[in-house]
Amino acid sequence: MPDSSTPSYVHWFRHAAPYINTHRNKTFVLMFGGEALQSDNFQHIIHDIALLHALGIRLVLVHGARPQINHNLAQLNLDTPFLKHRRITTRESLPAVLNAVGSIRLQIEALLSMGLANSPMYGARIDVVSGNFVTAKPFGIHEGVDFQLTGEVRAIDSDAINHNLQHGQIALLGPTGYSTTGEVFNLRAEEVATRAAIDLEADKLIFLGEQRGFLDSDQRLVRELNPQQAQHYLSHIDSANSEQYLHLSGAVQACRAGVNRCHLLSYHQNGALLGELFTRDGLGTLVTAMGYEAVRQATINDVGGLLNLLRPLEEQGILVYRSRERLEDEIEHFAVIERDGMILACAALYPLDNESENKTATGITSAEIACVAVHPDYRKSNRGVQVLQFLEQRAKAQGIQHLYLLTTHTGHWFMEQGFEKVELSELPSVRQAMYNYQRNSQVYRKRLIKA
């Protein structure tokens, strides 16, 4: 049980530690519009970016410049209408675009260079690199309208960006790109960020916007979406709400191209980045294709897939043999992760009867985790952890206080998941009676803390 006398920040650090380890050396693309730079919270965003960098996260920042461009154009009495969520960039308006983008780049570089004592930036020493990483081409003529110097991304120099990231630098990209003929094109920052995340094979794409995430028609925050659900919402978003449309469509495109997780957050919310990345529930909207592999209760239709997953491990002596009939009888105890009809991972939870003096109102305080298995092609993922956590939550809901497991090969992995090795004598007597001394399995236990 947590000690109530322990400062809250200690608990926070301890709970954040798994995320710190997971995110280290991963590539995140973070996009924010020019509006974010005008927010009072932007200095905190810079501090959080510095913290992410200090924790070993490889960062690519992509900024927009719409309000700054609008300001420059207003001073020149120039009007550049929008069509298809893109500004029609005339040759006369291009200097206003370049001036705004250049000023923002210098502003961000200056903020990341701060090292004031008694501030979060003290000792940060961050090197920021920007350059001609983005190759562009003309957007062309659409609906009879010539977009002139408005372009779209043709290529991202991912090799050059990765070279800088490997040397501990932050890459900074803006909403401009260069053609092979030496012209400069005005681009959508959302498109630059999405394409950069895809080409860099980034682990995350993060959009900072006006809203705290994606809001449905009732203005309620949608916590998680898969690409299909997000695409459905896109068809119903008011086209005038370009920010939500562009962020959500960018997330869908990135997910379908292999980026595992995309996040929609608010640049107004202090600590949104840290809350989203280092807590279980997050603060914004997560768009991920991995939702298709959510852990679920097994059904009788999964028996064939379970047999295919378990047989090789049984033949190696890693798992105890289970016949088809036994699996059918015990299917209610199993949880699985399935994709496209194939079982990728499984585990089972078997409640253990306790001695009468230890019984609770439910009569059960202990359970056994068994048959934890992950398909060989997916063992570098966290699917084993996912199915184990699913069963732990189920056990908590049943009032179970202790989880036990027996293993001959994977004790260290279970210790990483919070189990501790115990003596056979500490195993509930009902399970001791069925212990197979020939297998000589080690016994592990985990105490469950009520949520």
Short mmCIF file of C-alpha atoms in Angstrom, two decimals:
data_model
loop_
_atom_site.label_atom_id
_atom_site.label_comp_id
_atom_site.label_asym_id
_atom_site.label_seq_id
_atom_site.Cartn_x
_atom_site.Cartn_y
_atom_site.Cartn_z
CA MET A 1 0.00 0.00 0.00
CA PRO A 2 1.30 3.52 -0.79
CA ASP A 3 2.53 5.45 2.24
CA SER A 4 0.31 8.50 2.73
CA SER A 5 3.27 10.35 4.23
CA THR A 6 5.22 10.07 0.97
CA PRO A 7 5.12 13.32 -1.06
CA SER A 8 2.80 13.18 -4.08
CA TYR A 9 5.62 13.97 -6.49
CA VAL A 10 7.39 10.78 -5.43
CA HIS A 11 4.32 8.72 -6.37
CA TRP A 12 4.11 10.61 -9.66
CA PHE A 13 7.73 9.89 -10.55
CA ARG A 14 7.36 6.24 -9.68
CA HIS A 15 4.24 5.87 -11.81
CA ALA A 16 5.88 7.80 -14.66
CA ALA A 17 9.03 5.65 -14.64
CA PRO A 18 7.65 2.95 -17.01
CA TYR A 19 6.67 5.63 -19.53
CA ILE A 20 10.09 7.30 -19.23
CA ASN A 21 11.75 3.99 -20.05
CA THR A 22 9.32 3.31 -22.91
CA HIS A 23 9.74 6.72 -24.55
CA ARG A 24 13.54 6.94 -24.35
CA ASN A 25 15.18 7.03 -27.80
CA LYS A 26 11.77 7.11 -29.51
CA THR A 27 10.93 9.68 -32.19
CA PHE A 28 8.02 12.06 -31.59
CA VAL A 29 6.78 14.64 -34.10
CA LEU A 30 5.11 17.58 -32.37
CA MET A 31 3.08 20.08 -34.40
CA PHE A 32 1.67 23.39 -33.14
CA GLY A 33 0.16 26.28 -35.07
CA GLY A 34 1.17 29.91 -34.95
CA GLU A 35 -1.70 30.45 -32.50
CA ALA A 36 0.14 28.38 -29.91
CA LEU A 37 3.07 30.79 -29.94
CA GLN A 38 0.68 33.60 -29.00
CA SER A 39 -0.68 31.65 -26.03
CA ASP A 40 0.39 32.55 -22.50
CA ASN A 41 1.08 28.84 -21.99
CA PHE A 42 3.70 28.57 -24.74
CA GLN A 43 6.59 29.15 -22.33
CA HIS A 44 5.42 26.09 -20.39
CA ILE A 45 5.25 24.10 -23.63
CA ILE A 46 8.88 25.05 -24.28
CA HIS A 47 9.82 23.90 -20.77
CA ASP A 48 8.06 20.58 -21.35
CA ILE A 49 9.78 20.16 -24.71
CA ALA A 50 13.10 20.67 -22.95
CA LEU A 51 12.13 18.05 -20.38
CA LEU A 52 11.17 15.53 -23.07
CA HIS A 53 14.52 16.14 -24.74
CA ALA A 54 16.33 15.64 -21.42
CA LEU A 55 14.53 12.30 -20.99
CA GLY A 56 16.06 11.03 -24.24
CA ILE A 57 13.10 11.53 -26.59
CA ARG A 58 14.04 12.39 -30.18
CA LEU A 59 11.95 15.42 -31.10
CA VAL A 60 10.90 16.91 -34.42
CA LEU A 61 9.00 20.20 -33.98
CA VAL A 62 6.74 21.49 -36.75
CA HIS A 63 5.27 24.99 -36.41
CA GLY A 64 2.56 26.82 -38.28
CA ALA A 65 2.35 30.55 -38.92
CA ARG A 66 -1.19 31.43 -39.99
CA PRO A 67 -1.94 34.37 -37.61
CA GLN A 68 1.54 35.79 -38.10
CA ILE A 69 1.13 35.62 -41.90
CA ASN A 70 -2.30 37.24 -41.61
CA HIS A 71 -0.78 40.08 -39.60
CA ASN A 72 1.94 40.69 -42.16
CA LEU A 73 -0.53 40.60 -45.04
CA ALA A 74 -2.82 43.07 -43.28
CA GLN A 75 0.06 45.52 -42.99
CA LEU A 76 0.63 45.18 -46.75
CA ASN A 77 -3.11 45.46 -47.53
CA LEU A 78 -2.99 42.08 -49.28
CA ASP A 79 -5.78 39.52 -49.27
CA THR A 80 -5.12 35.80 -49.82
CA PRO A 81 -8.28 33.67 -49.71
CA PHE A 82 -8.43 30.05 -48.57
CA LEU A 83 -9.69 27.09 -50.57
CA LYS A 84 -9.52 23.43 -49.55
CA HIS A 85 -7.97 24.50 -46.24
CA ARG A 86 -5.04 26.09 -48.10
CA ARG A 87 -4.01 29.68 -48.56
CA ILE A 88 -3.71 30.81 -52.16
CA THR A 89 -0.19 32.21 -52.04
CA THR A 90 0.52 34.87 -54.65
CA ARG A 91 4.01 36.00 -55.54
CA GLU A 92 3.26 39.37 -53.91
CA SER A 93 2.27 37.69 -50.63
CA LEU A 94 5.24 35.33 -50.44
CA PRO A 95 7.54 37.83 -48.62
CA ALA A 96 4.92 38.14 -45.86
CA VAL A 97 4.91 34.35 -45.53
CA LEU A 98 8.69 34.06 -45.41
CA ASN A 99 9.01 36.90 -42.91
CA ALA A 100 6.50 35.25 -40.55
CA VAL A 101 8.05 31.79 -40.84
CA GLY A 102 11.58 33.10 -40.35
CA SER A 103 10.60 35.16 -37.31
CA ILE A 104 8.90 32.18 -35.67
CA ARG A 105 11.91 29.96 -36.30
CA LEU A 106 14.19 32.47 -34.58
CA GLN A 107 11.73 32.86 -31.70
CA ILE A 108 11.58 29.11 -31.07
CA GLU A 109 15.34 28.73 -31.34
CA ALA A 110 15.81 31.58 -28.86
CA LEU A 111 13.34 30.07 -26.37
CA LEU A 112 15.04 26.67 -26.54
CA SER A 113 18.42 28.35 -25.99
CA MET A 114 17.45 29.82 -22.62
CA GLY A 115 19.50 28.65 -19.65
CA LEU A 116 18.36 30.96 -16.87
CA ALA A 117 19.13 29.89 -13.32
CA ASN A 118 16.10 28.96 -11.20
CA SER A 119 14.12 28.06 -14.32
CA PRO A 120 13.21 24.71 -15.95
CA MET A 121 15.60 25.57 -18.78
CA TYR A 122 18.68 25.83 -16.55
CA GLY A 123 21.45 23.63 -17.92
CA ALA A 124 19.29 22.34 -20.79
CA ARG A 125 21.81 23.12 -23.57
CA ILE A 126 19.57 22.22 -26.49
CA ASP A 127 20.82 22.39 -30.08
CA VAL A 128 18.09 23.14 -32.61
CA VAL A 129 18.60 22.34 -36.29
CA SER A 130 16.49 23.58 -39.17
CA GLY A 131 17.16 23.66 -42.90
CA ASN A 132 15.98 22.50 -46.29
CA PHE A 133 14.64 19.18 -45.02
CA VAL A 134 11.34 19.50 -46.90
CA THR A 135 11.09 19.24 -50.69
CA ALA A 136 7.86 20.66 -52.13
CA LYS A 137 5.98 20.84 -55.38
CA PRO A 138 3.19 23.15 -56.59
CA PHE A 139 -0.31 22.32 -55.39
CA GLY A 140 -1.44 23.29 -58.87
CA ILE A 141 -4.86 24.23 -60.19
CA HIS A 142 -7.99 22.97 -58.42
CA GLU A 143 -11.57 23.80 -59.30
CA GLY A 144 -10.18 26.21 -61.85
CA VAL A 145 -8.16 28.12 -59.23
CA ASP A 146 -4.39 28.45 -59.53
CA PHE A 147 -2.85 28.15 -56.07
CA GLN A 148 0.39 29.69 -57.42
CA LEU A 149 3.11 29.44 -54.73
CA THR A 150 1.10 27.21 -52.44
CA GLY A 151 2.60 23.74 -52.47
CA GLU A 152 2.41 20.27 -51.02
CA VAL A 153 5.09 18.04 -49.57
CA ARG A 154 7.02 16.03 -52.11
CA ALA A 155 9.65 14.46 -49.84
CA ILE A 156 11.16 14.67 -46.36
CA ASP A 157 14.92 14.24 -46.00
CA SER A 158 14.53 11.66 -43.25
CA ASP A 159 18.18 10.58 -43.41
CA ALA A 160 19.40 14.09 -42.64
CA ILE A 161 16.84 14.58 -39.86
CA ASN A 162 17.69 11.22 -38.28
CA HIS A 163 21.39 12.09 -38.41
CA ASN A 164 20.72 15.19 -36.33
CA LEU A 165 18.38 13.39 -33.94
CA GLN A 166 21.02 10.74 -33.30
CA HIS A 167 23.38 13.50 -32.20
CA GLY A 168 20.96 14.80 -29.60
CA GLN A 169 19.59 17.72 -31.58
CA ILE A 170 16.00 18.85 -32.01
CA ALA A 171 14.84 19.23 -35.61
CA LEU A 172 12.63 22.24 -36.38
CA LEU A 173 10.46 22.31 -39.50
CA GLY A 174 8.21 25.11 -40.71
CA PRO A 175 5.34 25.42 -43.19
CA THR A 176 7.63 25.98 -46.17
CA GLY A 177 9.36 23.72 -48.64
CA TYR A 178 11.78 24.05 -51.50
CA SER A 179 11.49 22.80 -55.06
CA THR A 180 14.26 21.33 -57.17
CA THR A 181 14.14 24.54 -59.23
CA GLY A 182 14.92 26.70 -56.19
CA GLU A 183 11.43 28.06 -55.52
CA VAL A 184 9.90 28.34 -52.06
CA PHE A 185 6.35 27.08 -51.48
CA ASN A 186 3.91 27.80 -48.70
CA LEU A 187 2.77 24.50 -47.14
CA ARG A 188 0.25 23.33 -44.58
CA ALA A 189 2.09 22.69 -41.32
CA GLU A 190 -0.24 19.76 -40.59
CA GLU A 191 0.81 18.12 -43.85
CA VAL A 192 4.50 18.66 -43.07
CA ALA A 193 4.08 17.08 -39.63
CA THR A 194 2.10 14.11 -40.92
CA ARG A 195 4.52 13.37 -43.74
CA ALA A 196 7.52 13.78 -41.40
CA ALA A 197 6.03 11.32 -38.91
CA ILE A 198 5.39 8.78 -41.66
CA ASP A 199 8.76 9.08 -43.38
CA LEU A 200 10.69 9.08 -40.08
CA GLU A 201 8.65 6.08 -38.90
CA ALA A 202 7.94 8.08 -35.77
CA ASP A 203 6.48 6.44 -32.69
CA LYS A 204 4.10 9.34 -32.07
CA LEU A 205 2.56 12.27 -33.91
CA ILE A 206 1.23 14.97 -31.57
CA PHE A 207 -0.99 17.89 -32.58
CA LEU A 208 -1.39 20.84 -30.21
CA GLY A 209 -4.56 22.75 -31.01
CA GLU A 210 -7.18 25.08 -29.59
CA GLN A 211 -9.33 22.27 -28.16
CA ARG A 212 -8.25 19.77 -25.47
CA GLY A 213 -8.62 16.96 -28.02
CA PHE A 214 -11.31 15.89 -30.43
CA LEU A 215 -14.77 16.98 -29.30
CA ASP A 216 -17.92 15.28 -30.57
CA SER A 217 -21.14 17.05 -31.59
CA ASP A 218 -22.05 17.45 -27.91
CA GLN A 219 -18.63 19.00 -27.19
CA ARG A 220 -17.57 15.98 -25.16
CA LEU A 221 -13.96 14.87 -25.28
CA VAL A 222 -13.47 11.62 -27.21
CA ARG A 223 -10.67 9.79 -25.43
CA GLU A 224 -9.72 7.21 -28.06
CA LEU A 225 -10.49 6.55 -31.70
CA ASN A 226 -9.36 4.05 -34.28
CA PRO A 227 -8.85 5.29 -37.87
CA GLN A 228 -12.26 4.05 -39.03
CA GLN A 229 -14.07 5.86 -36.22
CA ALA A 230 -12.04 8.99 -36.86
CA GLN A 231 -12.85 8.84 -40.56
CA HIS A 232 -16.54 8.67 -39.69
CA TYR A 233 -16.21 11.82 -37.58
CA LEU A 234 -14.33 13.58 -40.37
CA SER A 235 -17.31 13.21 -42.67
CA HIS A 236 -19.43 15.11 -40.16
CA ILE A 237 -17.02 17.90 -39.14
CA ASP A 238 -18.00 21.39 -40.24
CA SER A 239 -15.53 22.32 -42.98
CA ALA A 240 -15.17 25.74 -41.38
CA ASN A 241 -13.54 24.08 -38.36
CA SER A 242 -10.31 23.56 -40.24
CA GLU A 243 -8.09 22.88 -37.23
CA GLN A 244 -10.01 19.85 -35.93
CA TYR A 245 -10.45 18.58 -39.47
CA LEU A 246 -6.75 18.92 -40.35
CA HIS A 247 -5.51 17.45 -37.08
CA LEU A 248 -7.86 14.48 -37.17
CA SER A 249 -7.29 13.77 -40.86
CA GLY A 250 -3.52 13.97 -40.31
CA ALA A 251 -3.82 11.47 -37.46
CA VAL A 252 -5.84 9.08 -39.63
CA GLN A 253 -3.34 9.28 -42.47
CA ALA A 254 -0.39 8.73 -40.14
CA CYS A 255 -2.00 5.77 -38.36
CA ARG A 256 -2.82 4.07 -41.63
CA ALA A 257 0.78 4.56 -42.75
CA GLY A 258 2.25 2.89 -39.67
CA VAL A 259 2.53 5.54 -36.94
CA ASN A 260 1.32 3.68 -33.86
CA ARG A 261 -0.16 6.56 -31.87
CA CYS A 262 -1.35 10.06 -32.67
CA HIS A 263 -2.41 12.51 -29.96
CA LEU A 264 -4.62 15.61 -30.09
CA LEU A 265 -4.02 18.03 -27.20
CA SER A 266 -4.59 21.65 -26.25
CA TYR A 267 -1.81 24.21 -26.25
CA HIS A 268 -3.79 26.15 -23.62
CA GLN A 269 -3.59 23.39 -21.00
CA ASN A 270 -0.50 23.65 -18.83
CA GLY A 271 1.24 20.27 -18.68
CA ALA A 272 -0.88 18.65 -21.39
CA LEU A 273 2.17 17.04 -22.99
CA LEU A 274 3.39 15.53 -19.74
CA GLY A 275 -0.06 14.40 -18.70
CA GLU A 276 -0.67 12.69 -22.03
CA LEU A 277 2.71 10.99 -22.28
CA PHE A 278 3.39 9.98 -18.68
CA THR A 279 0.02 8.98 -17.23
CA ARG A 280 -2.18 5.99 -18.03
CA ASP A 281 -5.35 7.90 -18.89
CA GLY A 282 -3.83 10.91 -20.65
CA LEU A 283 -5.49 14.28 -21.13
CA GLY A 284 -6.49 14.46 -24.79
CA THR A 285 -7.58 12.24 -27.67
CA LEU A 286 -5.59 9.22 -28.81
CA VAL A 287 -5.96 7.97 -32.39
CA THR A 288 -4.47 4.52 -32.86
CA ALA A 289 -4.95 1.49 -35.07
CA MET A 290 -3.78 -0.67 -32.17
CA GLY A 291 -7.31 -0.46 -30.79
CA TYR A 292 -8.18 -3.28 -33.16
CA GLU A 293 -6.11 -5.52 -30.94
CA ALA A 294 -7.76 -4.60 -27.66
CA VAL A 295 -7.78 -7.38 -25.09
CA ARG A 296 -11.13 -9.16 -24.83
CA GLN A 297 -12.81 -12.13 -23.22
CA ALA A 298 -12.21 -15.33 -25.18
CA THR A 299 -15.13 -17.17 -26.77
CA ILE A 300 -15.65 -20.74 -27.95
CA ASN A 301 -14.78 -19.55 -31.47
CA ASP A 302 -11.23 -18.79 -30.30
CA VAL A 303 -10.37 -22.38 -29.36
CA GLY A 304 -8.83 -23.19 -32.75
CA GLY A 305 -6.65 -20.08 -32.64
CA LEU A 306 -5.62 -20.82 -29.06
CA LEU A 307 -4.54 -24.34 -30.05
CA ASN A 308 -2.34 -22.92 -32.83
CA LEU A 309 -0.74 -20.47 -30.41
CA LEU A 310 -0.25 -22.89 -27.50
CA ARG A 311 0.84 -26.15 -29.19
CA PRO A 312 4.43 -25.08 -30.01
CA LEU A 313 4.97 -23.87 -26.43
CA GLU A 314 3.48 -27.07 -25.03
CA GLU A 315 5.78 -29.17 -27.23
CA GLN A 316 8.77 -27.22 -25.86
CA GLY A 317 7.63 -27.93 -22.32
CA ILE A 318 7.11 -24.24 -21.58
CA LEU A 319 3.35 -24.66 -21.03
CA VAL A 320 1.28 -27.52 -19.65
CA TYR A 321 -0.61 -29.46 -22.33
CA ARG A 322 -4.29 -28.58 -22.74
CA SER A 323 -6.58 -30.62 -24.95
CA ARG A 324 -9.24 -29.05 -27.15
CA GLU A 325 -11.90 -30.37 -24.76
CA ARG A 326 -10.18 -28.76 -21.77
CA LEU A 327 -9.83 -25.43 -23.59
CA GLU A 328 -13.51 -25.53 -24.50
CA ASP A 329 -14.46 -26.21 -20.86
CA GLU A 330 -12.17 -23.47 -19.51
CA ILE A 331 -12.63 -20.84 -22.23
CA GLU A 332 -14.39 -18.47 -19.82
CA HIS A 333 -11.12 -18.08 -17.91
CA PHE A 334 -9.15 -16.91 -20.98
CA ALA A 335 -8.49 -13.44 -22.39
CA VAL A 336 -7.07 -12.97 -25.88
CA ILE A 337 -5.71 -10.39 -28.30
CA GLU A 338 -6.88 -11.14 -31.84
CA ARG A 339 -6.19 -9.51 -35.18
CA ASP A 340 -7.64 -10.55 -38.51
CA GLY A 341 -8.72 -13.89 -37.10
CA MET A 342 -5.35 -14.80 -35.57
CA ILE A 343 -4.82 -15.02 -31.81
CA LEU A 344 -1.69 -12.98 -31.02
CA ALA A 345 -1.66 -13.39 -27.25
CA CYS A 346 -3.59 -15.06 -24.45
CA ALA A 347 -3.65 -15.68 -20.71
CA ALA A 348 -6.04 -17.28 -18.22
CA LEU A 349 -7.26 -16.38 -14.74
CA TYR A 350 -8.30 -19.26 -12.42
CA PRO A 351 -9.82 -18.28 -9.04
CA LEU A 352 -8.47 -20.36 -6.13
CA ASP A 353 -10.66 -21.39 -3.19
CA ASN A 354 -9.23 -20.27 0.13
CA GLU A 355 -9.38 -21.74 3.61
CA SER A 356 -12.59 -20.72 5.34
CA GLU A 357 -10.89 -18.39 7.80
CA ASN A 358 -9.45 -16.31 4.96
CA LYS A 359 -12.59 -16.01 2.87
CA THR A 360 -14.09 -12.67 2.03
CA ALA A 361 -17.71 -11.97 1.17
CA THR A 362 -17.04 -13.37 -2.31
CA GLY A 363 -15.31 -16.42 -0.87
CA ILE A 364 -12.24 -15.91 -3.09
CA THR A 365 -9.15 -13.83 -2.33
CA SER A 366 -6.56 -15.54 -4.55
CA ALA A 367 -6.28 -16.51 -8.21
CA GLU A 368 -3.76 -18.07 -10.54
CA ILE A 369 -2.50 -16.53 -13.77
CA ALA A 370 -1.76 -19.28 -16.28
CA CYS A 371 -1.11 -19.98 -19.93
CA VAL A 372 0.45 -16.58 -20.76
CA ALA A 373 1.54 -16.81 -24.40
CA VAL A 374 2.42 -14.42 -27.22
CA HIS A 375 2.83 -15.32 -30.90
CA PRO A 376 6.57 -15.51 -31.80
CA ASP A 377 6.26 -12.75 -34.42
CA TYR A 378 4.91 -10.31 -31.82
CA ARG A 379 7.03 -10.94 -28.73
CA LYS A 380 8.87 -7.64 -29.06
CA SER A 381 5.58 -5.81 -28.54
CA ASN A 382 3.78 -5.20 -25.25
CA ARG A 383 0.92 -7.59 -25.94
CA GLY A 384 1.89 -9.88 -23.11
CA VAL A 385 1.72 -6.94 -20.72
CA GLN A 386 -1.66 -5.90 -22.14
CA VAL A 387 -3.33 -9.26 -21.61
CA LEU A 388 -1.81 -9.58 -18.14
CA GLN A 389 -3.08 -6.13 -17.11
CA PHE A 390 -6.53 -7.02 -18.45
CA LEU A 391 -6.71 -10.05 -16.17
CA GLU A 392 -5.35 -8.08 -13.23
CA GLN A 393 -8.20 -5.59 -13.62
CA ARG A 394 -10.69 -8.45 -13.81
CA ALA A 395 -9.21 -9.94 -10.63
CA LYS A 396 -9.51 -6.61 -8.80
CA ALA A 397 -13.14 -6.35 -9.83
CA GLN A 398 -13.72 -9.79 -8.28
CA GLY A 399 -12.14 -8.73 -4.99
CA ILE A 400 -9.06 -10.89 -5.47
CA GLN A 401 -6.11 -9.72 -3.40
CA HIS A 402 -3.27 -12.02 -4.51
CA LEU A 403 -2.27 -13.40 -7.89
CA TYR A 404 -0.10 -16.51 -8.15
CA LEU A 405 1.59 -18.11 -11.11
CA LEU A 406 3.85 -21.06 -11.77
CA THR A 407 6.55 -20.92 -14.45
CA THR A 408 9.66 -22.79 -15.51
CA HIS A 409 11.06 -20.29 -18.04
CA THR A 410 9.77 -16.74 -17.71
CA GLY A 411 10.21 -15.81 -14.07
CA HIS A 412 12.26 -12.69 -14.79
CA TRP A 413 9.61 -11.30 -17.13
CA PHE A 414 6.93 -11.74 -14.49
CA MET A 415 9.16 -10.04 -11.93
CA GLU A 416 9.29 -7.07 -14.29
CA GLN A 417 5.49 -7.01 -14.14
CA GLY A 418 5.47 -6.73 -10.34
CA PHE A 419 5.50 -10.39 -9.24
CA GLU A 420 7.86 -11.68 -6.56
CA LYS A 421 9.25 -15.17 -6.12
CA VAL A 422 7.86 -17.06 -3.10
CA GLU A 423 8.17 -20.51 -1.60
CA LEU A 424 5.85 -23.33 -2.63
CA SER A 425 4.49 -23.37 0.92
CA GLU A 426 3.00 -19.90 0.34
CA LEU A 427 0.87 -21.14 -2.55
CA PRO A 428 -2.77 -21.67 -1.46
CA SER A 429 -3.27 -25.24 -0.28
CA VAL A 430 -5.85 -26.04 -2.96
CA ARG A 431 -3.20 -25.30 -5.61
CA GLN A 432 -0.38 -27.00 -3.68
CA ALA A 433 -2.36 -30.23 -3.90
CA MET A 434 -2.14 -30.09 -7.70
CA TYR A 435 1.54 -29.08 -7.87
CA ASN A 436 3.57 -31.10 -10.41
CA TYR A 437 6.92 -31.84 -8.77
CA GLN A 438 8.32 -33.21 -12.03
CA ARG A 439 8.02 -29.79 -13.67
CA ASN A 440 9.52 -28.16 -10.55
CA SER A 441 7.90 -24.81 -11.45
CA GLN A 442 8.83 -21.67 -9.56
CA VAL A 443 6.06 -19.87 -7.71
CA TYR A 444 5.44 -16.13 -8.01
CA ARG A 445 2.96 -13.86 -6.27
CA LYS A 446 1.65 -10.33 -6.76
CA ARG A 447 -0.39 -8.36 -4.26
CA LEU A 448 -3.19 -6.41 -5.93
CA ILE A 449 -3.90 -2.91 -4.67
CA LYS A 450 -7.47 -1.75 -4.91
CA ALA A 451 -7.97 1.05 -7.41
#
